Coordinates of C-alpha atoms in Angstrom, one line a residue:
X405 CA 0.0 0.0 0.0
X406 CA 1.7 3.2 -0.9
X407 CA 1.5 6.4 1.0
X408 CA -1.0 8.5 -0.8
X409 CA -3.4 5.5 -0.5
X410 CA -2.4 5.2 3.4
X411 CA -3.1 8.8 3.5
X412 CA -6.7 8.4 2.0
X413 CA -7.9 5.8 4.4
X414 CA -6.7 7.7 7.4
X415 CA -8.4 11.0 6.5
X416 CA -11.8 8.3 6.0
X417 CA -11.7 7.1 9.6
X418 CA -11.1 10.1 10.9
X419 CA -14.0 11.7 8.7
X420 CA -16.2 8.3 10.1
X421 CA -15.1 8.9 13.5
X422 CA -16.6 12.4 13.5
X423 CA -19.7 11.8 11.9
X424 CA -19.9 9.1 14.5
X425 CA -19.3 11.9 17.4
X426 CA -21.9 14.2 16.1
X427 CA -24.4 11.6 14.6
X428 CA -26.6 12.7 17.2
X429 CA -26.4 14.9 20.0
X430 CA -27.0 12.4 22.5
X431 CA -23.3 11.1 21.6
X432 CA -22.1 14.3 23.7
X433 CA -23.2 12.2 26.8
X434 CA -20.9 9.0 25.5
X435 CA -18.0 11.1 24.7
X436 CA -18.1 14.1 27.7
X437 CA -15.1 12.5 29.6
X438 CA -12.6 14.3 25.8
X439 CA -14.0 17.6 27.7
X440 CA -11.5 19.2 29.9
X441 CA -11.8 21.4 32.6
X442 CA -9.5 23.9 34.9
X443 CA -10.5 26.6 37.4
X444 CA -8.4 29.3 38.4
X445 CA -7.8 29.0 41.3
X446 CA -7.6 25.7 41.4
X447 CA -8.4 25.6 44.9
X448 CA -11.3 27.7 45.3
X449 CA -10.8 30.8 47.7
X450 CA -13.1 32.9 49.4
X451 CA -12.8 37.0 50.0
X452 CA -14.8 39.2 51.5
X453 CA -17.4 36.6 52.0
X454 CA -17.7 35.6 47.8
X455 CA -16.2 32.9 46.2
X456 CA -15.4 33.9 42.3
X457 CA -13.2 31.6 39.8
X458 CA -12.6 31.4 36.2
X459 CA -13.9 27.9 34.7
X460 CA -12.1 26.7 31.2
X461 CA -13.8 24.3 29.0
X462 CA -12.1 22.8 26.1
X463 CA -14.3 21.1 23.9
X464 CA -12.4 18.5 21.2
X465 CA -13.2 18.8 17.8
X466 CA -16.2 16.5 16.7
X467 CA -17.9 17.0 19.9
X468 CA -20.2 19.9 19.7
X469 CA -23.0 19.1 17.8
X470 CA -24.2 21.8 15.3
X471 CA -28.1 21.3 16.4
X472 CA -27.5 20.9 20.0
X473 CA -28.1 23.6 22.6
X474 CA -25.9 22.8 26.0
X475 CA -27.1 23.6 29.2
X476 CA -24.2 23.6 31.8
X477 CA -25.1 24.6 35.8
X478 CA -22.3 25.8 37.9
X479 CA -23.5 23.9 41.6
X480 CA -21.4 24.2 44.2
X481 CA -21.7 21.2 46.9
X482 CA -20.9 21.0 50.4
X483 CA -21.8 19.7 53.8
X484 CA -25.4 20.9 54.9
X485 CA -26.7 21.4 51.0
X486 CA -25.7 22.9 47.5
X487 CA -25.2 26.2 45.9
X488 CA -26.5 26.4 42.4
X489 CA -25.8 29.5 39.2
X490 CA -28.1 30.5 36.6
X491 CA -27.0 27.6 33.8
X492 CA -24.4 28.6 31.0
X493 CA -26.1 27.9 27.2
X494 CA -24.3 27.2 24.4
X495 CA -25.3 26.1 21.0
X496 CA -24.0 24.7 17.8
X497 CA -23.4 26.3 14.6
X498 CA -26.9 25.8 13.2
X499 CA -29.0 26.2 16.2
X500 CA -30.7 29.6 15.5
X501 CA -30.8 31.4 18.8
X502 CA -28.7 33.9 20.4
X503 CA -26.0 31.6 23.1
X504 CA -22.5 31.6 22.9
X505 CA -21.8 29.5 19.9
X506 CA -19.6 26.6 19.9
X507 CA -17.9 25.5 16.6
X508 CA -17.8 21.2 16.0
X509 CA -14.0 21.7 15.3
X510 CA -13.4 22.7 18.7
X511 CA -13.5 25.6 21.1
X512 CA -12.3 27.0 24.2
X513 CA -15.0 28.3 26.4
X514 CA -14.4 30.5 29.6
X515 CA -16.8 31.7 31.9
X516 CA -16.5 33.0 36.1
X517 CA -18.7 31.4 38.6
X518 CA -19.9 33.2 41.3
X519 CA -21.2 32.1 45.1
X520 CA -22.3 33.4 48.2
X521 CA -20.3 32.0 51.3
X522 CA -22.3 29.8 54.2
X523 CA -20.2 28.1 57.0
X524 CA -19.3 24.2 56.1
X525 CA -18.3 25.3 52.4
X526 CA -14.5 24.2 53.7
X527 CA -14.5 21.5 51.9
X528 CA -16.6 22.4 48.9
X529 CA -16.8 20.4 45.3
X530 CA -17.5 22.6 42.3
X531 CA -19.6 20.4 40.0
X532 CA -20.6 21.4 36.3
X533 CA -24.2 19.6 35.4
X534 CA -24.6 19.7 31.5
X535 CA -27.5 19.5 29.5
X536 CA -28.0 18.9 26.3
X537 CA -31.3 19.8 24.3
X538 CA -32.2 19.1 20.9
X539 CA -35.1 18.4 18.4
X540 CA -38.2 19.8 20.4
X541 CA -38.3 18.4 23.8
X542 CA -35.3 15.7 23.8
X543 CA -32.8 16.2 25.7
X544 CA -29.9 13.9 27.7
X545 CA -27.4 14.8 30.8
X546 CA -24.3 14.6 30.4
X547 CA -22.3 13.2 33.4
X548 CA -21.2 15.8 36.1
X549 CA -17.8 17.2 35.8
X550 CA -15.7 18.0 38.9
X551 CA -14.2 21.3 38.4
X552 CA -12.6 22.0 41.5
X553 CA -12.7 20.6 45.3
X554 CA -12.0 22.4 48.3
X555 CA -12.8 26.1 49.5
X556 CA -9.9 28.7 51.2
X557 CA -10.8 30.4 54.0
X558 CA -8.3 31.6 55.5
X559 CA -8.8 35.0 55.2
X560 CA -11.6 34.3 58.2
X561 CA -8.7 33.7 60.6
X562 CA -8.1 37.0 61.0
X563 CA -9.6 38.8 64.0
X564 CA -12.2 41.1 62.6
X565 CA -14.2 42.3 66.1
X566 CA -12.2 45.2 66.4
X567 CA -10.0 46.4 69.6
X568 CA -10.9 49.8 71.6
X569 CA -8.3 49.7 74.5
X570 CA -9.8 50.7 78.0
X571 CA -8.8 54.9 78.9
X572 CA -6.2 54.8 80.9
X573 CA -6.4 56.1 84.9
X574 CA -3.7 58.4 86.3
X575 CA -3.5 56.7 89.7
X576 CA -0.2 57.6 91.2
X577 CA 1.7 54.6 93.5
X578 CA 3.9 56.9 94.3
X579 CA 2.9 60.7 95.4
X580 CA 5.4 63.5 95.8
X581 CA 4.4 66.1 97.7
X582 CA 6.1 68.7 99.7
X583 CA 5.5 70.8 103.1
X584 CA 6.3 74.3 103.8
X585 CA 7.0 77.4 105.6
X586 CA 8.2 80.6 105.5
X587 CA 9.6 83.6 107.3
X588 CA 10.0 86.7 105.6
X589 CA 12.2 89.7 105.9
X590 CA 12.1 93.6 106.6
X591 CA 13.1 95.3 103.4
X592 CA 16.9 95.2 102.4
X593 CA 17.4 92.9 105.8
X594 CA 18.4 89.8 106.0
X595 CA 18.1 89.1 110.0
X596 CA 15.3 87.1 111.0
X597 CA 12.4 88.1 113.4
X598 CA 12.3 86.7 116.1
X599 CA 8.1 86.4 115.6
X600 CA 9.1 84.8 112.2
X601 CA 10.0 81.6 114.1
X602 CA 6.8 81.4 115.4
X603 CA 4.3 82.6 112.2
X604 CA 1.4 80.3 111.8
X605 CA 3.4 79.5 108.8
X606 CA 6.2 78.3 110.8
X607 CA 4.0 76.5 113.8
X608 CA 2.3 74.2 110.1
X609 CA 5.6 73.4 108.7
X610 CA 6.7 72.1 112.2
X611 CA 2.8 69.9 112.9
X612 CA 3.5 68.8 108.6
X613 CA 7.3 67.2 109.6
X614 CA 5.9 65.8 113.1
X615 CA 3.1 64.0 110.6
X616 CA 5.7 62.6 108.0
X617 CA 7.8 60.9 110.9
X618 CA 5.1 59.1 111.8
X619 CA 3.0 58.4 109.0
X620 CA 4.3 55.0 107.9
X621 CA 3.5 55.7 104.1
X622 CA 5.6 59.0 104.2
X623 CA 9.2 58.9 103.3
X624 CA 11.2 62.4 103.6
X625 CA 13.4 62.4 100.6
X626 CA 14.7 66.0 101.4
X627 CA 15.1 69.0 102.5
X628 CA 15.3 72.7 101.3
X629 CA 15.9 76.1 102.4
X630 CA 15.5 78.8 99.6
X631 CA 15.6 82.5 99.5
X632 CA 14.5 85.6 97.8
X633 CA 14.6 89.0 97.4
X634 CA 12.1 91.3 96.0
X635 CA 12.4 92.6 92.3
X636 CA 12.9 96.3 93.1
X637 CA 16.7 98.2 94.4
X638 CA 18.8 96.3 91.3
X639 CA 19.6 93.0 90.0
X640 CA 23.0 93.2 91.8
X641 CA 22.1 94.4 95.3
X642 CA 19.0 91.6 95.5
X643 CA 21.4 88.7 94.5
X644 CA 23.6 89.5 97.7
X645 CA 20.5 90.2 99.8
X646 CA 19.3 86.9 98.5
X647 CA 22.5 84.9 99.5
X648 CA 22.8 86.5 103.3
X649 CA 19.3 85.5 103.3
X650 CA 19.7 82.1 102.5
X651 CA 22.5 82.2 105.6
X652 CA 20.6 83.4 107.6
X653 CA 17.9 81.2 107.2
X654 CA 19.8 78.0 107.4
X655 CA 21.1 79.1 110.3
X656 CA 18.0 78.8 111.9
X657 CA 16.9 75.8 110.3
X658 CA 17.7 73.9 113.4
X659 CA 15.5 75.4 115.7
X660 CA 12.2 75.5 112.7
X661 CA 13.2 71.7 112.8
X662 CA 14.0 70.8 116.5
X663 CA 12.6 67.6 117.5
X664 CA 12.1 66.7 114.1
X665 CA 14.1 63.5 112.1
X666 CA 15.3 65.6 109.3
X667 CA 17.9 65.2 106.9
X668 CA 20.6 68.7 106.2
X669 CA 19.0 71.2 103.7
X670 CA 20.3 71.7 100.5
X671 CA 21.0 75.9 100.4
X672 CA 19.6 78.2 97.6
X673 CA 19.4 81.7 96.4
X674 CA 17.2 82.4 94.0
X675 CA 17.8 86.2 93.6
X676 CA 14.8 88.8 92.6
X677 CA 11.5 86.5 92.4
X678 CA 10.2 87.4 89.4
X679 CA 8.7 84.1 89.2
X680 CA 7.3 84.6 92.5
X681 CA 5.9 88.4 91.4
X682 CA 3.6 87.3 88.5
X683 CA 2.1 84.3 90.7
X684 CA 0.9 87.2 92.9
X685 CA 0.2 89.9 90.5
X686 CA -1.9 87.3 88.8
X687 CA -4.0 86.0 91.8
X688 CA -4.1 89.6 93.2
X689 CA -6.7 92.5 92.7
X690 CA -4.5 95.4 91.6
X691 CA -6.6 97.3 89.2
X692 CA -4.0 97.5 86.8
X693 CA -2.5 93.9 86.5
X694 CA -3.3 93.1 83.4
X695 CA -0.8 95.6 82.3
X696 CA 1.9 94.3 84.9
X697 CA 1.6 91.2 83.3
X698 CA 1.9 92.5 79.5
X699 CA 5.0 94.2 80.9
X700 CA 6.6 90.9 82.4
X701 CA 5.9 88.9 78.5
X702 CA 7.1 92.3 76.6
X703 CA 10.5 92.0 78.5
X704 CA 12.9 89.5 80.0
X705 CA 15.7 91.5 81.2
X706 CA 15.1 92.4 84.7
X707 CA 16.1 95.8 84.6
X708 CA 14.2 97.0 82.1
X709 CA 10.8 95.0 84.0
X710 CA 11.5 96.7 87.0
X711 CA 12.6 100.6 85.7
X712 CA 8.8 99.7 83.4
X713 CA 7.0 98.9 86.4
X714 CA 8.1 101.6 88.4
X715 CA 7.0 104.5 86.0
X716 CA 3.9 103.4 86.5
X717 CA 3.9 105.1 90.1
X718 CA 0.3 104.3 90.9
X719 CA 0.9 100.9 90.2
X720 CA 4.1 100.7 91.8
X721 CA 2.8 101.9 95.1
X722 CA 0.1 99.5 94.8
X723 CA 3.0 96.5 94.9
X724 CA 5.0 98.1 97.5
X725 CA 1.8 97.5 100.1
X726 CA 0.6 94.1 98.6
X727 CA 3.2 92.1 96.6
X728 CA 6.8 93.1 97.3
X729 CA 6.7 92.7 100.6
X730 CA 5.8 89.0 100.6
X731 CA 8.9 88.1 98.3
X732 CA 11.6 88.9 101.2
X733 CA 11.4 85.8 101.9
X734 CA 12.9 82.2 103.0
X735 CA 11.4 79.3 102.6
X736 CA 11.7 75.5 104.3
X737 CA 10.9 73.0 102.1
X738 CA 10.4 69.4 103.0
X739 CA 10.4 66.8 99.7
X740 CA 7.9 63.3 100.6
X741 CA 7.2 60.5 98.8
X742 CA 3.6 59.3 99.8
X743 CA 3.4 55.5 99.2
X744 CA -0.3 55.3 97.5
X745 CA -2.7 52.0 98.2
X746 CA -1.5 48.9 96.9
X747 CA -3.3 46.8 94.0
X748 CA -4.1 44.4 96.7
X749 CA -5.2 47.6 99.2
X750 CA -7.5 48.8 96.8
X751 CA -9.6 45.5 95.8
X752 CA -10.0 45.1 99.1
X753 CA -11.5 49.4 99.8
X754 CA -13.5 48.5 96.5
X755 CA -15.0 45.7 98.8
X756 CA -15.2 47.4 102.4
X757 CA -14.8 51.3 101.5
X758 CA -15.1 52.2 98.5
X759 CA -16.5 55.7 99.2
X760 CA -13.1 57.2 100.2
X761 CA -11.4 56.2 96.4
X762 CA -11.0 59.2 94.2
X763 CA -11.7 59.1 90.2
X764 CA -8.2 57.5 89.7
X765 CA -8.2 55.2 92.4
X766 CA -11.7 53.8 91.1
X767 CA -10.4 53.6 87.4
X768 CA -7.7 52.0 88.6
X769 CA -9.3 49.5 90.6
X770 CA -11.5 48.5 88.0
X771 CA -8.3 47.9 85.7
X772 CA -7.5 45.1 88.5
X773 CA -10.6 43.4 88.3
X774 CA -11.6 40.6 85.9
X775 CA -15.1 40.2 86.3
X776 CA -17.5 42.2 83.9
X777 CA -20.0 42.8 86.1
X778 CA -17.6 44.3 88.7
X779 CA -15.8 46.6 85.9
X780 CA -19.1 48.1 85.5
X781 CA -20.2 48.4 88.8
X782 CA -17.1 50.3 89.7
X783 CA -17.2 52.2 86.3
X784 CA -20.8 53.2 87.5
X785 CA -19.8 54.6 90.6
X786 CA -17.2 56.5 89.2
X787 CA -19.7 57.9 86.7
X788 CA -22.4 58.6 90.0
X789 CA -19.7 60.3 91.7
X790 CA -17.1 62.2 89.7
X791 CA -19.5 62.4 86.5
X792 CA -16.4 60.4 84.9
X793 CA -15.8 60.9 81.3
X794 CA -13.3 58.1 80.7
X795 CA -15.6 56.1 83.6
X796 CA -18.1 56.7 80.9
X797 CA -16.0 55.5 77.6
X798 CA -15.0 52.0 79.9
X799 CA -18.5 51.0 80.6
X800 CA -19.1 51.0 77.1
X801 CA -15.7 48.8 76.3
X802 CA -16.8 46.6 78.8
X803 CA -19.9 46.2 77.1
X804 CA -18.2 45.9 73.7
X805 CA -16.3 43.0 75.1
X806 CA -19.3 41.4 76.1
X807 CA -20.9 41.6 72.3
X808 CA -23.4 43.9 73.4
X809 CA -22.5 46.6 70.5
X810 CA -25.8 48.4 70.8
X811 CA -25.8 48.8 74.2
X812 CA -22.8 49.7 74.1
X813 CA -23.2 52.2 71.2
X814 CA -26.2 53.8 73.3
X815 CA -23.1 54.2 76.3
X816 CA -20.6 56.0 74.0
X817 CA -23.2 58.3 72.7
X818 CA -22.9 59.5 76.4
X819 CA -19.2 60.5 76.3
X820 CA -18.5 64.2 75.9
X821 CA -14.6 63.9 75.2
X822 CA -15.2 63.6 71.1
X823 CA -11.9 62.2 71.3
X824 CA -9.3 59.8 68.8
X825 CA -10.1 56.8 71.1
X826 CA -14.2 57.6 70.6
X827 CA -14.1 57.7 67.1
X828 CA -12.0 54.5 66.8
X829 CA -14.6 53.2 69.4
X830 CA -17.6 54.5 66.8
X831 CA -15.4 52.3 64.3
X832 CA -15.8 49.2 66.1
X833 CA -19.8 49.7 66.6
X834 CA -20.1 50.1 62.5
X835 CA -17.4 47.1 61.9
X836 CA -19.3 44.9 63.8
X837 CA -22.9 46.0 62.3
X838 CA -20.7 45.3 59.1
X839 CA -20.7 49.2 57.6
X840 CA -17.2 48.8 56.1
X841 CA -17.3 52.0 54.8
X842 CA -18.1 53.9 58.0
X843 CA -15.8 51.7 60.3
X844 CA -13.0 52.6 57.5
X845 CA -13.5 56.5 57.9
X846 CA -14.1 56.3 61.5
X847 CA -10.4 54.7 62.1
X848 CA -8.5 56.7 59.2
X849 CA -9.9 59.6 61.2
X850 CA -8.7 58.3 64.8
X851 CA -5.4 57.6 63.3
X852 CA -4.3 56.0 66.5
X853 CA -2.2 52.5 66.7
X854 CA -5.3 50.9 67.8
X855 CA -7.3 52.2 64.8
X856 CA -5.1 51.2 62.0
X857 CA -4.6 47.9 63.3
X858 CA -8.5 47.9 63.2
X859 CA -8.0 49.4 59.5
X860 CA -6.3 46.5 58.6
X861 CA -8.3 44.4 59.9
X862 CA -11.0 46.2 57.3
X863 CA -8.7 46.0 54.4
X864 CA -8.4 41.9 55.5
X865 CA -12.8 41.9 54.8
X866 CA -12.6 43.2 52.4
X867 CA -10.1 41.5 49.9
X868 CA -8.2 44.6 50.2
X869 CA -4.8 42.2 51.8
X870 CA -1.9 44.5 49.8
X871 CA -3.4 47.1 52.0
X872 CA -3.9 45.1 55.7
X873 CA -0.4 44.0 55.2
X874 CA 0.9 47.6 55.0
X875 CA -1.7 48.4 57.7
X876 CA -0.6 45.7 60.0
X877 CA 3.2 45.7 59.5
X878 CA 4.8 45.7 62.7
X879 CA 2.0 44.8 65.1
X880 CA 3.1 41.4 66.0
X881 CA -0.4 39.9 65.9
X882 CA -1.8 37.2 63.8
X883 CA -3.6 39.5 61.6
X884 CA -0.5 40.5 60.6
X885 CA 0.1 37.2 59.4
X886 CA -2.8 36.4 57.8
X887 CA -2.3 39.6 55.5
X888 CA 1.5 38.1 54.6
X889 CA 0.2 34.8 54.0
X890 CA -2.9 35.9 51.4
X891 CA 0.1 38.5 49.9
X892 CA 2.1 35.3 48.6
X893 CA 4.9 36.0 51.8
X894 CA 4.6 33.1 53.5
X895 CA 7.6 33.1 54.5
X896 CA 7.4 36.0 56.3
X897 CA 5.0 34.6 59.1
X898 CA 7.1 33.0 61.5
X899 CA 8.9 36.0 62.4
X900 CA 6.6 38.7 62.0
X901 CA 3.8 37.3 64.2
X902 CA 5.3 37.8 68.0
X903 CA 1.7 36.5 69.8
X904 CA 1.9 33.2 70.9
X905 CA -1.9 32.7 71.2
X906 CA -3.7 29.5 69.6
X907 CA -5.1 31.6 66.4
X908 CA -1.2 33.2 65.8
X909 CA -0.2 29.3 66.4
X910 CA -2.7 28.4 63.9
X911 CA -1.7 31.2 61.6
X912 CA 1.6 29.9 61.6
X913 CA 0.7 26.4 60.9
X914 CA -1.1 27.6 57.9
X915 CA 2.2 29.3 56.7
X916 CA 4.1 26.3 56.9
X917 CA 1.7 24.1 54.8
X918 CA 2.4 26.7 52.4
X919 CA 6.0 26.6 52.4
X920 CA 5.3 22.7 52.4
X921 CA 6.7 22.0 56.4
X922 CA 5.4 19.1 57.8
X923 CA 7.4 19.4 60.9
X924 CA 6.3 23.0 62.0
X925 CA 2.7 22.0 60.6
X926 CA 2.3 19.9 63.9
X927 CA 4.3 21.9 65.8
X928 CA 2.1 25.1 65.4
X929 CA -1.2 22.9 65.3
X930 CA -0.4 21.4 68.9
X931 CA -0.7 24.4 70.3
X932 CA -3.4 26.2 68.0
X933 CA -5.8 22.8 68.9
X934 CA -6.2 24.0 72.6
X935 CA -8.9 26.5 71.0
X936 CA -11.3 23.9 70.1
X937 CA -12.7 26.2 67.2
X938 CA -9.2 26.1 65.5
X939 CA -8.7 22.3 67.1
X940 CA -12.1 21.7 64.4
X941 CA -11.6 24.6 61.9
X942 CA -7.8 22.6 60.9
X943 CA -9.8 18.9 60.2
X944 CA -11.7 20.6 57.3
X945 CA -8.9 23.4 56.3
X946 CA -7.9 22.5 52.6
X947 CA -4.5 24.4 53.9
X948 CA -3.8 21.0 55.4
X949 CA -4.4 19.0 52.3
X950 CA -1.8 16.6 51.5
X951 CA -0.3 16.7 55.2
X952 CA -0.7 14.3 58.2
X953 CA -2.4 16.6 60.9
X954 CA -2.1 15.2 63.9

């Protein structure tokens, strides 16, 4: 048999086999396993609560039939029931309607499916159900075509409730505080009165350092004894007036003192009081202060103050009677550290006195205390009492924390500090009634640490992950790595996430698989499976496909 004879019968079973495949259309039922089909991705992935992939069909060449019309229904199957698209038509060359036509040589078909996401779609199977119609009311079903199996979620392991850290209290452990006296001097004298030594002034500094000794939450860190002259006769002559004062007044620091446990003062001269003057002026009634003080911002050299004050002779008389006089002074300062209540101290006033706590004592208290109920109870008081604006803006957190956001909206509404933390708080309330939008401008308007974490958390919702891994960079948390792993940076995870709770665990676990780790697969999973959500989220996770969880 030579060639071009070969050739012929070839080309005449091939020509046999297609009129065979499109005999009838009922053959595209006998010959559907030629079709071939890919989805990308082929693993399909949810974001921001859709699934979405492209679906290829390649149809062979003598498989379409030219009178058939093809029915194909995108269903997507899972645990608890089945998801199912409008159907995809096609038709061949000589059906006369208006589908996507399919040629009998062949064709490449693509088309993107499209499904809501309910829980227990983890472990999903994308089936494509064909139908094919002809002649008026025939028609046969082709067997179902598995396009894809399995369904990522692992956007969903990011923490998407939002975070509104409690206001801080500004309870003090540790109080300084200071008592005081003073003596003062005759003008241009720096001998001390014997009736200084016992001023009312004096007799309170002495009862203040008799208290301190025995008050076992006082500590006397030091002692001071400073002096002062008046801003009027010259810069020079004050600063030596200022220094015999401060002699003179240490030397009778031991008799202000007798009897007391006191430690040596440290000596000072301050010079002309300036400082001193405007405190008066200020607090005074001198009908002209307001020009005093213009005069004291205008100028700093003290020359020029005093020679400005004085022209005003009205004025100057005035300070000569009221103010200059109580600047020739000394004064004995004593320096305390008050030891404040104890963490321990305080939960047990909350219990037995709680009436003699201050606003920051009560905030802080609450801080200490685990139980909700309490929190609020000693937020309320604080509120009753001290009409407590951060009291106020806790309450509400605590509520958040519980889940009650509307409650806890209707608690926020009643804080009057419109405040960075409040409108990352507002944020939170629209996140969780699912307002992307409003949550977004809520925390690009707080602009605080907490609110762009909470950002990113938005950005994770809603598919946006280029963003949440910007957002997030640097926080430590596992959001953090759940925006590397759905950026391709896998790789990343391990030493980006610091947390070392069960969902980081898990998050870690899940960039592993990816960088295909057995070893630190398990090793992560141990300790994300003591949160029995995770423990059952990682049996279904198509993350784990392909690996022996243990």
């Amino acid at each position: 048999m030579n060639m071009k004879k070969s050739m012929k019968i070839i080309a005449a079973v091939a020509l046999g086999l297609a009129a065979v495949a499109c005999a009838s259309p009922a053959k595209m039922a006998e010959m559907a396993e030629n079709v071939k089909v890919t989805t990308d991705p082929e693993v399909l992935e949810v974001v921001a609560g859709k699934i979405e992939a492209g679906v290829t069909v390649t149809y062979p060449k003598g498989y379409f039939h030219p009178k058939a019309i093809l029915e194909v229904t995108p269903v997507l199957v899972y645990e608890g029931g089945e998801a199912a698209m409008a159907p995809f038509k096609y038709q061949g060359e000589k059906v006369k309607d208006n589908y996507k036509v399919v040629s009998k040589d062949g064709q490449t078909v693509s088309e993107t499916v499209h499904f809501d996401y309910v829980e227990g779609m983890e472990k999903a199977v994308l089936e494509l159900r064909g139908v094919v119609k002809y002649k008026k009311n025939k028609s046969v079903k082709l067997p179902v075509k598995k396009a894809a199996v399995g369904c990522n979620t692992t956007y969903m392991l990011a923490e998407t409730e939002g975070f509104v850290p409690f206001k801080a209290d500004n309870y003090q452990e540790v109080i300084n505080q200071t008592a005081e006296g003073q003596i003062l001097y005759s003008i241009n004298s720096s001998s001390v009165a014997n009736k200084e030594l016992k001023s009312q002034s004096i007799k309170d500094f002495q009862e203040a350092l008799k208290e301190i000794n025995s008050n076992e939450r006082k500590t006397l860190k030091g002692t001071e004894v400073i002096a002062y002259a008046s801003p009027d006769g010259g810069e020079k002559l004050n600063s030596k007036l200022s220094d015999k004062r401060a002699s003179s007044a240490d030397k009778v620091w031991g008799k202000v003192t007798k009897g007391a446990e006191v430690s040596d003062p440290e000596v000072k001269s301050v010079g002309q009081d300036w400082e001193g003057f405007q405190e008066l002026v200020a607090a005074s009634d001198i009908e002209d202060k307001e020009l005093i003080l213009r005069v004291l911002s205008m100028y700093s050299d003290p020359a020029v103050r005093e020679n400005e004050i004085k022209n005003m002779s009205e004025v100057f008389t005035a300070l000569k009677k009221t103010v200059l006089p109580e600047l020739r002074r000394a004064r004995f300062v004593a320096n305390v550290e008050f030891q404040n209540y104890s963490s321990a101290e305080l939960l047990k006033l909350i219990e037995e006195n709680a009436d003699i706590l201050d606003e920051e004592a009560l905030l802080r208290v609450a801080s200490l205390t685990r139980n909700a109920a309490d929190k609020k109870s000693i937020y309320a008081k604080a509120i009753k009492k001290f009409n407590s604006d951060r009291a106020q803006f806790n309450y509400a957190v605590v509520l958040l924390n519980e889940g009650k956001t509307s409650e806890a909206a209707r608690e926020f509404a009643k804080v009057s500090t419109k405040d960075a933390d409040l409108e990352n708080a507002l944020g939170v309330v629209a996140l969780r009634n699912g307002d992307y939008d409003a949550a977004a401008k809520n925390f690009e308007e707080a602009g605080t640490e907490a609110a762009q974490a909470n950002l990113g958390a938005v950005a994770i919702l809603t598919g946006n992950y280029k963003k949440a891994a910007e957002l997030l960079a640097g926080t430590g948390h596992a959001n953090e790595g759940v925006a590397l792993i759905l950026t391709g940076q896998a790789s990343k995870v391990e030493s980006a996430v610091k947390c070392r709770c069960p969902r980081a665990n898990y998050v870690k676990a899940v960039a592993a698989a990816r960088l295909g780790n057995a070893e630190k697969v398990n090793k992560y999973l141990s300790v994300a499976k003591k949160d029995k959500a995770l423990a059952a989220r990682a049996i279904n996770d198509v993350e784990f496909a392909g690996f022996d969880v243990k």
